CSV table of C-alpha atoms in Angstrom, one decimal:
chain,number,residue,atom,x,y,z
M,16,UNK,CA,72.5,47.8,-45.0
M,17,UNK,CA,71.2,44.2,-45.7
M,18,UNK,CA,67.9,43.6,-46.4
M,19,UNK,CA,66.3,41.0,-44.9
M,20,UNK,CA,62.9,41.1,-46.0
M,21,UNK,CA,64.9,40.5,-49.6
M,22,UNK,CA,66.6,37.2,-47.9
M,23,UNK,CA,63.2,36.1,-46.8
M,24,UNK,CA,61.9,36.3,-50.6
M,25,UNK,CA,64.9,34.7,-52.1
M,26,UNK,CA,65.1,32.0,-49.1
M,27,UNK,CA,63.7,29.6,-50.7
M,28,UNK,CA,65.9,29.0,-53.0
M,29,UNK,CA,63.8,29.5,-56.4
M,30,UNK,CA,64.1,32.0,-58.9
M,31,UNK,CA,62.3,34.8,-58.6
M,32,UNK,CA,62.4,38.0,-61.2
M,33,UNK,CA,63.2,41.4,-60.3
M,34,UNK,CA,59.9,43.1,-61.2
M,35,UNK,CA,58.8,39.9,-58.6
M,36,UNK,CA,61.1,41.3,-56.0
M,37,UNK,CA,60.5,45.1,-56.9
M,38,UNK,CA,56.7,44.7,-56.3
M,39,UNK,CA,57.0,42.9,-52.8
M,40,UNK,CA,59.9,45.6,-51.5
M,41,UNK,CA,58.1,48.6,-53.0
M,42,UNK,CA,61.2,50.0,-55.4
M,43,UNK,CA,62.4,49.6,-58.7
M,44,UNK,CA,64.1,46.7,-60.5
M,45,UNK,CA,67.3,49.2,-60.4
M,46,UNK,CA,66.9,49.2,-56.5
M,47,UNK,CA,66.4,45.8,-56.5
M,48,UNK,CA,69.6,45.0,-58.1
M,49,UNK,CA,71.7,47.3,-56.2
M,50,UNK,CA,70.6,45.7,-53.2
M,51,UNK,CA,71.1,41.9,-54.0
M,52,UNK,CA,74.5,43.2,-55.2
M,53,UNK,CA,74.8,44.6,-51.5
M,54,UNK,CA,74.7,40.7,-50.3
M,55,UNK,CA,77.8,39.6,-51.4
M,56,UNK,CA,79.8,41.9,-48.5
M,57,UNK,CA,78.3,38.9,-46.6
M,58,UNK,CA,79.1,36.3,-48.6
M,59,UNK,CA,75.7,35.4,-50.0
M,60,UNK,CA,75.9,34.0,-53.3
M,61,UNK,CA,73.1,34.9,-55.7
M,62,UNK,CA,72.6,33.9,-59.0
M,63,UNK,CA,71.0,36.0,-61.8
M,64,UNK,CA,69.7,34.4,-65.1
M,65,UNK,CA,67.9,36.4,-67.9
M,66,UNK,CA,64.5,35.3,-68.0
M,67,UNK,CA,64.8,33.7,-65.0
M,68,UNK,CA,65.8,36.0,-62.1
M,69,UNK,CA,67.6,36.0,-58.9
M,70,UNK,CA,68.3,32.8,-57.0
M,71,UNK,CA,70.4,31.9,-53.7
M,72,UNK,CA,71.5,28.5,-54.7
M,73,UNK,CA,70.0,25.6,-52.3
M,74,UNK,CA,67.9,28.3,-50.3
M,75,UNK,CA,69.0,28.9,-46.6
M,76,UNK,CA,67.4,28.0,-43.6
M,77,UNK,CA,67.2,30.9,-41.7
M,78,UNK,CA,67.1,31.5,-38.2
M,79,UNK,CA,63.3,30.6,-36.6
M,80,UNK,CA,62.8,31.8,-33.0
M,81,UNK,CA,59.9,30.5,-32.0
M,82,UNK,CA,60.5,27.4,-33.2
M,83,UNK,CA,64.0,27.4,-31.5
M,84,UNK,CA,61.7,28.4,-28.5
M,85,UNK,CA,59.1,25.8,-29.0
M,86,UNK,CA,62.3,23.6,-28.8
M,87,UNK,CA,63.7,24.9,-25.8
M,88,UNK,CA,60.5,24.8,-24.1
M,89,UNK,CA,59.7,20.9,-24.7
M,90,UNK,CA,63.7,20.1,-23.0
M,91,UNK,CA,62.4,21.9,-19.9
M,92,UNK,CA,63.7,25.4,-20.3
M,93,UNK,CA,62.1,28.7,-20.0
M,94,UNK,CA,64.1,31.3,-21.9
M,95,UNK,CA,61.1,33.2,-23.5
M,96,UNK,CA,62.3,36.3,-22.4
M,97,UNK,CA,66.0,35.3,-22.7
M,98,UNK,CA,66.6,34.0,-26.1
M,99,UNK,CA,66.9,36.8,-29.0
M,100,UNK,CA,68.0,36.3,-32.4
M,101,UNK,CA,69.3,38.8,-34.2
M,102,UNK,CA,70.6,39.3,-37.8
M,103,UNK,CA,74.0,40.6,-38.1
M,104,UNK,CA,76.0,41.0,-34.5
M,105,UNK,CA,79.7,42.0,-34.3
M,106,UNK,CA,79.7,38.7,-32.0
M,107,UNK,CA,77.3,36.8,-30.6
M,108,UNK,CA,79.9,36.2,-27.5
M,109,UNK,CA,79.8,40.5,-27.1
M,110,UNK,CA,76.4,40.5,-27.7
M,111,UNK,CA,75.4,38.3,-24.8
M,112,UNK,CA,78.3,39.3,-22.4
M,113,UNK,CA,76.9,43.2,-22.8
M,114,UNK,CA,73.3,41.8,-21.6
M,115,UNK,CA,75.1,40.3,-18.3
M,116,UNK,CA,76.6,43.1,-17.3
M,117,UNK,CA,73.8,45.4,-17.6
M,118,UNK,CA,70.9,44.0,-16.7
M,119,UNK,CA,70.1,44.3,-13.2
M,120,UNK,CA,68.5,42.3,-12.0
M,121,UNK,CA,69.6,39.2,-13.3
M,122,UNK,CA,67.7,37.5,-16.0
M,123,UNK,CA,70.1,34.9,-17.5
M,124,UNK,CA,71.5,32.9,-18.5
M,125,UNK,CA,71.1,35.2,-21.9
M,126,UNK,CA,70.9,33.2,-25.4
M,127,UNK,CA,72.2,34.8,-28.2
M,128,UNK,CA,71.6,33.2,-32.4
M,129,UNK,CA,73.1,35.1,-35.3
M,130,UNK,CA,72.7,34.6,-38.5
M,131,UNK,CA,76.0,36.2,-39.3
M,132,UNK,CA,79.1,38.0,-37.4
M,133,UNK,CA,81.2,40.2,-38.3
M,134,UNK,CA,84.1,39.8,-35.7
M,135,UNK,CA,83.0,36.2,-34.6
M,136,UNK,CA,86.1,35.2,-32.5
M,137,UNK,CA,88.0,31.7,-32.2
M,138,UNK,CA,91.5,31.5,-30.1
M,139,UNK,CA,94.0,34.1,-29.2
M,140,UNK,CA,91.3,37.0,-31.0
M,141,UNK,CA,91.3,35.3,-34.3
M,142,UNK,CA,88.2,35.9,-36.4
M,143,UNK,CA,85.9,33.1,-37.3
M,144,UNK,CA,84.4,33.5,-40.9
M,145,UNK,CA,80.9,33.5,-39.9
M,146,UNK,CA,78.9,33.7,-43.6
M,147,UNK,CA,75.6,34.8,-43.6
M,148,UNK,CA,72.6,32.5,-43.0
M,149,UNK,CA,74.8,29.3,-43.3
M,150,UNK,CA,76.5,28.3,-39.7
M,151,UNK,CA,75.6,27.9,-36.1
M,152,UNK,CA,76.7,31.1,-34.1
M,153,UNK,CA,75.2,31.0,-30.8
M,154,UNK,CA,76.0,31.9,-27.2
M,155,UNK,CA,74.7,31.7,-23.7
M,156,UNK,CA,75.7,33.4,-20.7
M,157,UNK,CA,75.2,35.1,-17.0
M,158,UNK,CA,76.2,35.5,-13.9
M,159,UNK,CA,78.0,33.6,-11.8
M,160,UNK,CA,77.8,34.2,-8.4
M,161,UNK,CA,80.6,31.8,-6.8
M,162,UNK,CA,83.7,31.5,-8.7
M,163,UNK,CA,84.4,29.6,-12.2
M,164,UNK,CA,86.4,26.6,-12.8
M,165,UNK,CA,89.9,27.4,-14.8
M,166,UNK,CA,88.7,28.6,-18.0
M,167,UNK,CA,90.5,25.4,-19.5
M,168,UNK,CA,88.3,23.2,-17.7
M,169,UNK,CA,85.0,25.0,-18.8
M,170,UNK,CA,86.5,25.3,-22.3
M,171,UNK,CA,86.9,21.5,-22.8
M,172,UNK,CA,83.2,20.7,-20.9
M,173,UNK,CA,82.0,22.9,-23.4
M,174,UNK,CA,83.5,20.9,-26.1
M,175,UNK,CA,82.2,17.7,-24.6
M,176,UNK,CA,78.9,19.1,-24.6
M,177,UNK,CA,78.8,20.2,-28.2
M,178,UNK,CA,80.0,16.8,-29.3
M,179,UNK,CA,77.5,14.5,-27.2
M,180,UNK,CA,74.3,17.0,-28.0
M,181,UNK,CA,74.9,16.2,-31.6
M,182,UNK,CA,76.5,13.2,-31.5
M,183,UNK,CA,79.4,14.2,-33.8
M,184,UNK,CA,81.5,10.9,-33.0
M,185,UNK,CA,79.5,9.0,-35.2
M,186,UNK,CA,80.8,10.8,-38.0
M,187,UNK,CA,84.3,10.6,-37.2
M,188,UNK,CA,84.6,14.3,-34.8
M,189,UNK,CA,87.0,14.6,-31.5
M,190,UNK,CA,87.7,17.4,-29.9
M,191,UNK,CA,91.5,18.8,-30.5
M,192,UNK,CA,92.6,20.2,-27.1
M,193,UNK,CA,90.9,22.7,-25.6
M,194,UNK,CA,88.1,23.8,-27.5
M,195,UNK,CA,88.6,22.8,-31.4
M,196,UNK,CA,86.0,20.1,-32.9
M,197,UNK,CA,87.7,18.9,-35.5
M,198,UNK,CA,86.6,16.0,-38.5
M,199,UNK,CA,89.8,14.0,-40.4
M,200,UNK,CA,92.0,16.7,-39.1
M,201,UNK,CA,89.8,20.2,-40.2
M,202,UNK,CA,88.0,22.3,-38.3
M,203,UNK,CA,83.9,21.8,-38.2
M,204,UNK,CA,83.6,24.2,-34.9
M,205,UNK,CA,85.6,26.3,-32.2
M,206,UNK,CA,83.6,27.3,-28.2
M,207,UNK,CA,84.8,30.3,-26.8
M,208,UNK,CA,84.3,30.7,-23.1
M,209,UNK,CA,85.0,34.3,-21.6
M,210,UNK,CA,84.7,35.8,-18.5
M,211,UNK,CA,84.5,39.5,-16.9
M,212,UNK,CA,84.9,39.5,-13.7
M,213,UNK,CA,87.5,37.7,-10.6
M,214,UNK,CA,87.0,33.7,-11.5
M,215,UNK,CA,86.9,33.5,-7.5
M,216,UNK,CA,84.5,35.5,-7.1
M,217,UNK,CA,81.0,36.7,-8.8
M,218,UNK,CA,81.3,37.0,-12.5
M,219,UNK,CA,80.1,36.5,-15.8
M,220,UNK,CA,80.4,33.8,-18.0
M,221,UNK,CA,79.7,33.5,-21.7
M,222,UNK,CA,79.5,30.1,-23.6
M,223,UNK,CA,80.2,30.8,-27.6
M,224,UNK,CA,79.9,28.4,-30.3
M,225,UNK,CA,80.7,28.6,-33.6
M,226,UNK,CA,80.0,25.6,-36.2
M,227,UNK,CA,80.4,25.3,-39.4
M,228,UNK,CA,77.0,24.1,-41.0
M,229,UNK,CA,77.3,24.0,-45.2
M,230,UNK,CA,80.2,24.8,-47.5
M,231,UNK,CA,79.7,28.4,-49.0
M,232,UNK,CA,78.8,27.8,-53.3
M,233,UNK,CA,82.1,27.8,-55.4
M,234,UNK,CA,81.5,31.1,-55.6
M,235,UNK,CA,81.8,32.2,-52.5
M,236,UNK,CA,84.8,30.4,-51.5
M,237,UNK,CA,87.9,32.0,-50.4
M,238,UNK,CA,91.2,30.6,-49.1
M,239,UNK,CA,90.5,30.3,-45.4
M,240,UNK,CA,87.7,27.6,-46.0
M,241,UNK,CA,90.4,24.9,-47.6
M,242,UNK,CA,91.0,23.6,-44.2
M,243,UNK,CA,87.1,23.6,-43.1
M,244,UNK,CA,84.6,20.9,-42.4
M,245,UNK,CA,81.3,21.2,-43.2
M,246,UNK,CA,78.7,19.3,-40.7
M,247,UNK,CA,76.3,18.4,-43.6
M,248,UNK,CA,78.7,17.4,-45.7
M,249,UNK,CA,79.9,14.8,-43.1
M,250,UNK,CA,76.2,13.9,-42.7
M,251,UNK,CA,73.6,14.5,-45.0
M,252,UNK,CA,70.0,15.2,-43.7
M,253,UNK,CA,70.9,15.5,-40.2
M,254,UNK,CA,68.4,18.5,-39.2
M,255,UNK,CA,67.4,21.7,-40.2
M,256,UNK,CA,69.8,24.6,-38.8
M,257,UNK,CA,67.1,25.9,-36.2
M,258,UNK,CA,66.7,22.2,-34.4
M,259,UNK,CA,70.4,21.8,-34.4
M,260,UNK,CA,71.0,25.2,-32.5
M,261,UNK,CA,68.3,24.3,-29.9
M,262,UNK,CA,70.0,20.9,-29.5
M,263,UNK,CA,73.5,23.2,-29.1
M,264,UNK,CA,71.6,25.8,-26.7
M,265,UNK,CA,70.3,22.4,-24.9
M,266,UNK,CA,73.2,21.3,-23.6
M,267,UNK,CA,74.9,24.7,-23.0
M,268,UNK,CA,72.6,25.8,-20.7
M,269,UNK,CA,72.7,22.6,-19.1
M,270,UNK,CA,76.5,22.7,-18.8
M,271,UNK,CA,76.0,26.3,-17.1
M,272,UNK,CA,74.0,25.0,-14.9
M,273,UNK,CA,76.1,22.7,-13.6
M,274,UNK,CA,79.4,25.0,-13.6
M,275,UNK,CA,77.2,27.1,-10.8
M,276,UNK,CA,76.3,23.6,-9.0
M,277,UNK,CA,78.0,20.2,-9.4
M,278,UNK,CA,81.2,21.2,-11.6
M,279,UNK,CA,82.4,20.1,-14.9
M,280,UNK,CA,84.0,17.2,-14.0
M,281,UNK,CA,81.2,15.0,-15.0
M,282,UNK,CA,82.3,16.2,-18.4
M,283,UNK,CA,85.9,15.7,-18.3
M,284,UNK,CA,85.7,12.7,-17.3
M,285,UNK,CA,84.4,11.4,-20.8
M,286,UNK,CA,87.4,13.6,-22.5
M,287,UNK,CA,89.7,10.7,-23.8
M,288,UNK,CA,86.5,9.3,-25.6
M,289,UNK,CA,86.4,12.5,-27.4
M,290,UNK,CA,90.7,13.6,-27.7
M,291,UNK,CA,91.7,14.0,-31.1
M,292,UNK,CA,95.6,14.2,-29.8
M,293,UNK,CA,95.5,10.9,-27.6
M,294,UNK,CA,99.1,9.5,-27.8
M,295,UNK,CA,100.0,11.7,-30.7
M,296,UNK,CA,103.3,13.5,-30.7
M,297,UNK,CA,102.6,17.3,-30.6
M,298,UNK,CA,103.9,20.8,-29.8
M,299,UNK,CA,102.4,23.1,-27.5
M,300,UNK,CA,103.2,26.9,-27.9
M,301,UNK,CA,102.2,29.2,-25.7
M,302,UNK,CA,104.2,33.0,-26.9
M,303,UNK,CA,107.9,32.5,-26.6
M,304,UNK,CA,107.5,28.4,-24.6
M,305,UNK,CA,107.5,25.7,-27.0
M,306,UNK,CA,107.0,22.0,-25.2
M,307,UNK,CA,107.2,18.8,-27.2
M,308,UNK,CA,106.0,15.8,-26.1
M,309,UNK,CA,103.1,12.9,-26.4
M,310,UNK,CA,99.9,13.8,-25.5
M,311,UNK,CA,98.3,11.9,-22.1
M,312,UNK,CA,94.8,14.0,-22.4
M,313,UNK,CA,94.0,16.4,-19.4
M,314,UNK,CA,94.2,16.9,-15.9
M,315,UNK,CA,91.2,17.6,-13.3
M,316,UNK,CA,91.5,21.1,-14.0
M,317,UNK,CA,91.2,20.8,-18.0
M,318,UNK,CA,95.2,21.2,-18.2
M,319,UNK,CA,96.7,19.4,-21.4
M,320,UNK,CA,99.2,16.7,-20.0
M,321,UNK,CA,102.4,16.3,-22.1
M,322,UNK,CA,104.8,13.2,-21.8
M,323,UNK,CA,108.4,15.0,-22.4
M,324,UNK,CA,111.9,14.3,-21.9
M,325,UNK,CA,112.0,15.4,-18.4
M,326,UNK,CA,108.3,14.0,-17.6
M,327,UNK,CA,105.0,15.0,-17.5
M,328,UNK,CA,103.8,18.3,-17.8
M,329,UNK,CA,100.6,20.1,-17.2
M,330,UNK,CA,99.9,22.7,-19.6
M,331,UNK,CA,97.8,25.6,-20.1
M,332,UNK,CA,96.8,28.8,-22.0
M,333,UNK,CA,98.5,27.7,-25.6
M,334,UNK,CA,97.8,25.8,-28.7
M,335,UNK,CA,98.9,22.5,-30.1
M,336,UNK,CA,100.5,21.8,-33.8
M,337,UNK,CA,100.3,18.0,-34.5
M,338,UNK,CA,103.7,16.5,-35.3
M,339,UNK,CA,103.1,13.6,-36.6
């Protein structure tokens, strides 16, 4: 089991010897070592030095929520008794969608913040690496009581949303059709809408957001972080973690808002400011269907529109592979 109070101590990112450590948790230095041994399963990287003691190199900013709730509260939401933050969560996505559907009556939308995930979710069920204390994992969700745009049109207004709260185009972001935010052609984040429930009809609706922060220490790097960008790496000093998930929470909430009133289309209409496959020649696979043609951006519905031999096609529920 992690320990958090252990995090806490070594959060700062100073060294701090295990007698230290072993004094503040009540055990032994033996204790103390078997349990910052234990943090590696979630790829936290400590150091030990002789002499020194234990470090977490360049500290971690870890999850505040009241001051994500301070936040919250000065853009005009009230979410006090919505908004939980939680250490380790299989998903924050689950989390939040398991709150919909059993709470009665309806409190949402929900608000779920992780620090870490162990089955965080992008596309077609693939896991998200989700590293302890070092990304954005968040989700917001609730009930719907009239019917949902197509998925696709509330995945790429979810993009859009992500990419204007932060203002990622400044540093060279776009989104990579439906729901990929991508810098210089790796991926920074990935949304993940779901729904239980007839999208006619009363439902629920989960907004997920996954966003890739800081690069784990040498360390702690593994093979599946080669095609990754890192948001402070791409800008440096641009918040701390806990202002950048209320900014994040911000415009999600606003954007579910206005899929139970308005629409989305307010949001794709800004899409080809934002299209990472504008006029680029791609493929789009969707199980045994492959398509290849150029890319025109989307339809009113959130569609991808592909120019191909035989004309243009409106596509959905696949993914895209650049070609050139």
């Amino acid at each position: 089991m992690l320990n958090k109070r252990l995090i806490q101590i070594l959060a700062d990112g100073k060294f701090h010897s295990g007698s230290e450590i072993g004094k503040v948790l009540e055990v032994s230095r033996a204790a103390v070592w078997k349990q910052i041994k234990k943090l590696g399963d979630f790829d936290l990287t400590v150091h030990a030095v002789p002499g020194k003691g234990y470090q977490i190199p360049g500290g971690i900013n870890l999850v505040d929520r009241e001051r994500i709730l301070q936040s919250l509260e000065q853009m005009g939401h009230s979410v006090s008794s919505t908004l939980e933050t939680v250490d380790v969560v299989e998903s924050t996505n689950h989390y939040v969608l398991d709150k919909v559907v059993k709470t009665i009556p309806d409190r949402g939308p929900w608000i779920c913040v992780a620090e870490s995930q162990i089955a965080g979710r992008a596309r077609y069920g693939r896991i998200w690496g989700s590293p302890y204390g070092a990304n954005v994992y968040l989700s917001v969700g609730g009930r719907v009581r009239h019917g949902v745009e197509s998925l696709d049109a509330v995945n790429s207004a979810a993009s859009i949303a992500v990419m204007e709260a932060l203002n990622l185009k400044q540093y060279r972001c776009a989104v990579k059709w439906p729901n990929a935010i991508v810098a210089r052609g790796k991926r920074l984040g990935n949304i993940q809408v779901e729904l239980k429930g007839e999208s006619a009809g009363p439902c629920c609706l989960v907004l997920g957001v996954n966003l890739n922060l800081r690069p784990p220490s040498m360390m702690a790097r593994r093979n599946d972080t080669d095609d990754k960008a890192y948001l402070l790496d791409l800008a440096q000093g641009l918040g701390d973690r806990n202002q950048l998930v209320a900014e994040i929470a911000d415009s999600l909430l606003c954007l579910f808002r206005a899929v139970q009133t308005t629409g989305v289309q307010r949001y794709l209409d800004r899409w080809a400011q934002y299209d990472d496959l504008a006029e680029r020649s791609v493929r789009f696979v969707s199980g045994d269907q492959q398509v290849r043609g150029r890319a025109l951006g989307i339809d009113s519905t959130g569609r991808l529109r592909l120019q191909t031999e035989t004309g243009i096609e409106a596509l959905s529920g696949g993914e895209v592979e650049y070609l050139d």
